[in-house]
């Protein structure tokens, strides 16, 4: 990007400081303008340099504002998408007008008279999901406990090795 590096680096610089890192072009432009001032080559050239830097600063300000706008629009879209995914409307198919229900919509568009069957299917899905969650939770607890035991064993092993080294050092004649 125009921030003096790749997209990931520029984004990281923006997140850490709140401002974009100056690009190589901007740094060079400012150095040239500074050197021209030192050389006293003419007020017109210094004025053009100042105008170029002012233009660059305006572009940076505009870019930063556009980036803030883009980020807020992105967050808004993510929230709308999350709301859309969190709410599902179940309705009956309009069979009088020949509406067919495809496999993608079969959970949300019910055929008249299929409420009981769908309720049983969703109840079964919930029971299976709870069982899977309980199994995953048990595996997580087991692995967490195993990690703790291994970490404790590693600490004890290091402590024992240090104590053995210390006892060998103490028992050696000087």
XYZ file of N, CA and C in Angstrom, residues 15-169:
465
model
N -2.340 -0.280 13.307
C -2.950 -0.755 14.545
C -2.117 -0.349 15.760
N -0.776 -0.355 15.633
C 0.072 -0.064 16.774
C 0.119 1.418 17.094
N 0.154 2.284 16.084
C 0.337 3.710 16.330
C -0.923 4.519 16.107
N -1.888 3.994 15.397
C -3.077 4.745 15.066
C -2.894 5.585 13.815
N -1.683 5.626 13.277
C -1.412 6.359 12.053
C -0.647 5.452 11.107
N -0.730 5.810 9.823
C 0.023 5.041 8.844
C 1.485 5.458 8.889
N 2.355 4.510 8.595
C 3.785 4.772 8.495
C 4.025 5.579 7.223
N 4.957 6.538 7.274
C 5.244 7.356 6.099
C 5.885 6.493 5.020
N 5.451 6.717 3.778
C 6.000 5.957 2.661
C 7.377 6.490 2.295
N 8.109 5.694 1.521
C 9.441 6.108 1.078
C 9.357 7.370 0.228
N 8.321 7.492 -0.588
C 8.132 8.675 -1.431
C 7.946 9.913 -0.556
N 7.128 9.795 0.466
C 6.884 10.932 1.344
C 8.154 11.338 2.086
N 8.891 10.368 2.584
C 10.137 10.658 3.294
C 11.122 11.349 2.352
N 11.258 10.825 1.124
C 12.177 11.416 0.147
C 11.743 12.836 -0.203
N 10.451 13.052 -0.390
C 9.931 14.377 -0.720
C 10.261 15.378 0.389
N 10.075 14.974 1.622
C 10.377 15.862 2.744
C 11.874 16.142 2.853
N 12.710 15.135 2.605
C 14.160 15.343 2.640
C 14.614 16.299 1.540
N 14.077 16.110 0.350
C 14.434 16.998 -0.770
C 14.023 18.426 -0.449
N 12.835 18.615 0.078
C 12.358 19.954 0.402
C 13.235 20.584 1.488
N 13.674 19.792 2.461
C 14.530 20.280 3.537
C 15.896 20.720 2.988
N 16.456 19.915 2.066
C 17.750 20.246 1.478
C 17.661 21.483 0.591
N 16.550 21.630 -0.121
C 16.368 22.808 -0.984
C 16.329 24.075 -0.130
N 15.692 23.988 1.043
C 15.649 25.134 1.950
C 17.062 25.516 2.392
N 17.896 24.492 2.705
C 19.273 24.736 3.159
C 20.111 25.402 2.068
N 19.887 25.019 0.798
C 20.701 25.510 -0.305
C 20.331 26.921 -0.755
N 19.206 27.434 -0.315
C 18.738 28.759 -0.709
C 18.745 28.936 -2.226
N 18.107 28.003 -2.950
C 18.089 28.074 -4.414
C 16.965 28.947 -4.955
N 16.065 29.335 -4.139
C 15.005 30.215 -4.619
C 13.707 29.953 -3.888
N 12.997 31.025 -3.649
C 11.740 30.941 -2.908
C 10.678 30.183 -3.694
N 10.756 30.291 -5.043
C 9.739 29.623 -5.868
C 9.841 28.104 -5.735
N 11.055 27.557 -5.737
C 11.256 26.117 -5.604
C 10.839 25.636 -4.208
N 11.171 26.431 -3.188
C 10.774 26.086 -1.822
C 9.250 26.084 -1.709
N 8.599 27.058 -2.336
C 7.137 27.148 -2.310
C 6.496 25.941 -3.007
N 7.074 25.532 -4.145
C 6.549 24.345 -4.845
C 6.705 23.097 -3.984
N 7.838 22.984 -3.290
C 8.055 21.843 -2.391
C 7.051 21.827 -1.258
N 6.817 23.020 -0.668
C 5.841 23.117 0.412
C 4.448 22.755 -0.086
N 4.115 23.200 -1.296
C 2.811 22.885 -1.888
C 2.680 21.366 -2.115
N 3.744 20.728 -2.590
C 3.709 19.271 -2.822
C 3.521 18.518 -1.510
N 4.194 18.966 -0.464
C 4.061 18.307 0.843
C 2.663 18.533 1.413
N 2.125 19.760 1.253
C 0.757 20.026 1.715
C -0.247 19.128 0.990
N -0.037 18.962 -0.324
C -0.910 18.076 -1.106
C -0.809 16.645 -0.582
N 0.424 16.210 -0.327
C 0.650 14.857 0.188
C -0.047 14.681 1.535
N 0.073 15.690 2.419
C -0.586 15.625 3.726
C -2.106 15.544 3.578
N -2.650 16.301 2.640
C -4.098 16.260 2.392
C -4.525 14.874 1.921
N -3.719 14.283 1.031
C -4.035 12.932 0.551
C -3.970 11.920 1.695
N -2.979 12.069 2.571
C -2.878 11.165 3.724
C -4.090 11.301 4.631
N -4.515 12.534 4.884
C -5.692 12.766 5.724
C -6.930 12.142 5.092
N -7.086 12.351 3.791
C -8.233 11.785 3.087
C -8.194 10.261 3.123
N -7.001 9.691 2.925
C -6.874 8.240 2.957
C -7.218 7.697 4.340
N -6.721 8.354 5.391
C -7.012 7.888 6.752
C -8.510 7.944 7.052
N -9.166 9.006 6.601
C -10.617 9.108 6.808
C -11.363 8.039 6.008
N -10.899 7.788 4.784
C -11.526 6.742 3.968
C -11.331 5.377 4.614
N -10.166 5.166 5.209
C -9.901 3.888 5.867
C -10.803 3.702 7.085
N -11.018 4.766 7.849
C -11.918 4.705 9.002
C -13.341 4.407 8.534
N -13.770 5.070 7.466
C -15.101 4.820 6.909
C -15.235 3.378 6.436
N -14.221 2.893 5.713
C -14.256 1.518 5.214
C -14.343 0.536 6.375
N -13.555 0.776 7.431
C -13.573 -0.128 8.586
C -14.944 -0.132 9.253
N -15.552 1.045 9.408
C -16.867 1.091 10.054
C -17.927 0.425 9.180
N -17.843 0.599 7.856
C -18.789 -0.068 6.950
C -18.603 -1.583 7.006
N -17.344 -2.026 7.081
C -17.062 -3.460 7.167
C -17.644 -4.042 8.453
N -17.433 -3.343 9.572
C -17.974 -3.811 10.846
C -19.498 -3.840 10.815
N -20.098 -2.836 10.200
C -21.566 -2.791 10.082
C -22.072 -3.980 9.279
N -21.415 -4.263 8.155
C -21.811 -5.393 7.325
C -21.660 -6.710 8.080
N -20.568 -6.845 8.853
C -20.373 -8.062 9.647
C -21.489 -8.228 10.671
N -21.911 -7.124 11.302
C -22.978 -7.193 12.298
C -24.308 -7.552 11.654
N -24.584 -6.963 10.486
C -25.824 -7.294 9.776
C -25.816 -8.759 9.371
N -24.673 -9.238 8.890
C -24.553 -10.639 8.496
C -24.753 -11.550 9.700
N -24.178 -11.183 10.840
C -24.325 -11.992 12.048
C -25.786 -12.042 12.484
N -26.466 -10.904 12.425
C -27.891 -10.883 12.769
C -28.700 -11.754 11.816
N -28.363 -11.665 10.546
C -29.071 -12.468 9.550
C -28.879 -13.954 9.816
N -27.668 -14.328 10.201
C -27.402 -15.742 10.468
C -28.035 -16.194 11.785
N -28.181 -15.266 12.741
C -28.712 -15.629 14.051
C -30.227 -15.756 14.049
N -30.885 -15.111 13.106
C -32.341 -15.200 13.057
C -32.748 -16.003 11.837
N -33.583 -16.954 12.060
C -34.102 -17.734 10.933
C -35.624 -17.747 11.047
N -36.242 -17.525 9.950
C -37.700 -17.501 9.931
C -38.197 -18.807 9.317
N -38.993 -19.498 10.087
C -39.575 -20.735 9.598
C -40.965 -20.398 9.069
N -41.241 -20.892 7.866
C -42.540 -20.592 7.257
C -43.037 -21.835 6.521
N -44.272 -21.779 6.159
C -44.862 -22.867 5.388
C -44.680 -22.582 3.898
N -44.462 -23.641 3.155
C -44.351 -23.515 1.699
C -45.725 -23.183 1.122
N -45.735 -22.417 0.083
C -46.974 -22.044 -0.586
C -47.258 -23.092 -1.669
N -47.858 -24.198 -1.238
C -48.097 -25.310 -2.159
C -49.210 -25.011 -3.161
N -50.055 -24.052 -2.832
C -51.129 -23.691 -3.766
C -50.559 -23.101 -5.057
N -49.413 -22.472 -4.954
C -48.778 -21.862 -6.126
C -47.615 -22.714 -6.644
N -47.539 -23.946 -6.186
C -46.542 -24.884 -6.709
C -45.131 -24.684 -6.186
N -44.976 -24.050 -5.025
C -43.628 -23.854 -4.469
C -43.047 -25.193 -4.036
N -41.854 -25.462 -4.496
C -41.145 -26.681 -4.096
C -40.049 -26.298 -3.116
N -39.763 -27.201 -2.185
C -38.751 -26.941 -1.165
C -37.502 -27.738 -1.517
N -36.383 -27.019 -1.717
C -35.126 -27.710 -2.020
C -34.444 -28.120 -0.713
N -33.399 -28.932 -0.814
C -32.729 -29.460 0.379
C -32.074 -28.350 1.205
N -31.686 -27.257 0.570
C -31.047 -26.149 1.285
C -32.032 -25.466 2.241
N -33.288 -25.370 1.851
C -34.287 -24.656 2.639
C -35.224 -25.558 3.427
N -34.990 -26.855 3.443
C -35.960 -27.758 4.072
C -36.111 -27.538 5.582
N -35.111 -26.929 6.252
C -35.254 -26.643 7.675
C -36.090 -25.393 7.931
N -36.199 -24.521 6.943
C -36.853 -23.231 7.137
C -38.196 -23.103 6.424
N -38.414 -23.924 5.414
C -39.674 -23.886 4.666
C -40.330 -25.251 4.834
N -41.416 -25.273 5.580
C -42.085 -26.530 5.905
C -43.271 -26.760 4.976
N -43.475 -28.010 4.675
C -44.679 -28.391 3.942
C -45.826 -28.460 4.946
N -47.032 -28.078 4.548
C -48.168 -28.147 5.482
C -48.327 -29.567 6.023
N -48.483 -29.661 7.342
C -48.671 -30.959 7.988
C -47.373 -31.611 8.444
N -46.216 -31.010 8.173
C -44.940 -31.636 8.533
C -44.335 -31.034 9.802
N -45.113 -30.253 10.556
C -44.572 -29.597 11.744
C -44.090 -30.605 12.781
N -44.908 -31.613 13.051
C -44.555 -32.615 14.065
C -43.291 -33.368 13.695
N -43.205 -33.750 12.439
C -42.019 -34.472 11.961
C -40.765 -33.603 12.079
N -40.884 -32.328 11.697
C -39.734 -31.419 11.762
C -39.350 -31.158 13.213
N -40.342 -31.046 14.102
C -40.067 -30.826 15.519
C -39.273 -31.994 16.090
N -39.674 -33.220 15.739
C -38.953 -34.408 16.205
C -37.529 -34.427 15.650
N -37.367 -34.073 14.373
C -36.042 -34.057 13.758
C -35.133 -33.042 14.449
N -35.660 -31.847 14.731
C -34.859 -30.821 15.400
C -34.532 -31.208 16.841
N -35.479 -31.867 17.523
C -35.207 -32.355 18.884
C -34.095 -33.395 18.862
N -34.117 -34.293 17.904
C -33.074 -35.311 17.761
C -31.727 -34.654 17.465
N -31.731 -33.660 16.585
C -30.493 -32.933 16.280
C -29.919 -32.274 17.532
N -30.802 -31.710 18.371
C -30.350 -31.071 19.607
C -29.730 -32.095 20.552
N -30.346 -33.274 20.687
C -29.818 -34.319 21.564
C -28.442 -34.766 21.065
N -28.305 -34.957 19.768
C -27.021 -35.376 19.199
C -25.963 -34.287 19.416
N -26.344 -33.039 19.224
C -25.396 -31.934 19.419
C -24.945 -31.857 20.878
N -25.869 -32.060 21.828
C -25.496 -32.046 23.246
C -24.539 -33.192 23.566
N -24.787 -34.361 22.983
C -23.897 -35.507 23.214
C -22.510 -35.224 22.645
N -22.462 -34.666 21.464
C -21.169 -34.327 20.868
C -20.434 -33.280 21.702
N -21.183 -32.316 22.233
C -20.580 -31.285 23.074
C -20.032 -31.893 24.358
N -20.768 -32.802 24.963
C -20.302 -33.454 26.194
C -19.026 -34.253 25.920
N -18.990 -34.952 24.783
C -17.801 -35.721 24.416
C -16.602 -34.791 24.209
N -16.813 -33.692 23.494
C -15.733 -32.738 23.241
C -15.262 -32.103 24.546
N -16.203 -31.796 25.436
C -15.841 -31.201 26.728
C -14.998 -32.189 27.541
N -15.364 -33.452 27.533
C -14.596 -34.475 28.242
C -13.188 -34.610 27.678
N -13.076 -34.593 26.343
C -11.750 -34.661 25.722
C -10.918 -33.435 26.086
N -11.551 -32.282 26.099
C -10.844 -31.057 26.451
C -10.327 -31.123 27.887
N -11.172 -31.573 28.823
C -10.747 -31.687 30.221
C -9.595 -32.672 30.360
N -9.689 -33.809 29.662
C -8.626 -34.809 29.711
C -7.311 -34.221 29.200
N -7.363 -33.558 28.052
C -6.142 -32.993 27.468
C -5.587 -31.853 28.321
N -6.449 -31.051 28.908
C -5.985 -29.976 29.797
C -5.286 -30.549 31.009
N -5.883 -31.589 31.605
C -5.281 -32.250 32.763
C -3.945 -32.885 32.376
N -3.886 -33.505 31.212
C -2.656 -34.130 30.732
C -1.551 -33.089 30.547
N -1.903 -31.949 29.974
C -0.915 -30.871 29.791
C -0.389 -30.390 31.137
N -1.273 -30.234 32.109
C -0.867 -29.783 33.436
C 0.077 -30.793 34.073
N -0.259 -32.077 33.966
C 0.605 -33.128 34.536
C 1.962 -33.135 33.857
N 1.990 -32.993 32.525
C 3.262 -32.991 31.813
C 4.104 -31.776 32.186
N 3.468 -30.630 32.328
C 4.208 -29.421 32.715
C 4.773 -29.574 34.119
N 3.982 -30.134 35.034
C 4.443 -30.359 36.406
C 5.599 -31.344 36.421
N 5.492 -32.410 35.627
C 6.570 -33.407 35.561
C 7.845 -32.788 34.995
N 7.721 -31.922 33.997
C 8.894 -31.274 33.407
C 9.571 -30.365 34.425
N 8.784 -29.644 35.230
C 9.347 -28.766 36.254
C 10.080 -29.604 37.299
N 9.460 -30.678 37.729
C 10.097 -31.557 38.728
C 11.392 -32.150 38.180
N 11.385 -32.539 36.911
C 12.581 -33.106 36.297
C 13.707 -32.073 36.254
N 13.384 -30.830 35.880
C 14.396 -29.765 35.858
C 14.926 -29.491 37.260
N 14.020 -29.476 38.243
C 14.434 -29.237 39.622
C 15.346 -30.360 40.117
N 15.017 -31.604 39.771
C 15.841 -32.750 40.179
C 17.210 -32.686 39.513
N 17.240 -32.328 38.232
C 18.518 -32.219 37.524
C 19.366 -31.105 38.120
N 18.739 -29.985 38.472
C 19.468 -28.875 39.078
C 20.000 -29.271 40.451
N 19.182 -29.991 41.232
C 19.621 -30.438 42.561
C 20.767 -31.425 42.441
N 20.711 -32.325 41.444
C 21.793 -33.296 41.244
C 23.073 -32.580 40.835
N 22.947 -31.609 39.954
C 24.128 -30.850 39.528
C 24.710 -30.077 40.702
N 23.861 -29.537 41.544
C 24.318 -28.798 42.714
C 25.026 -29.723 43.694
N 24.481 -30.934 43.904
C 25.107 -31.863 44.843
C 26.447 -32.360 44.301
N 26.555 -32.531 42.976
C 27.849 -32.918 42.385
C 28.852 -31.779 42.530
N 28.411 -30.568 42.364
C 29.295 -29.420 42.476
C 29.792 -29.277 43.911
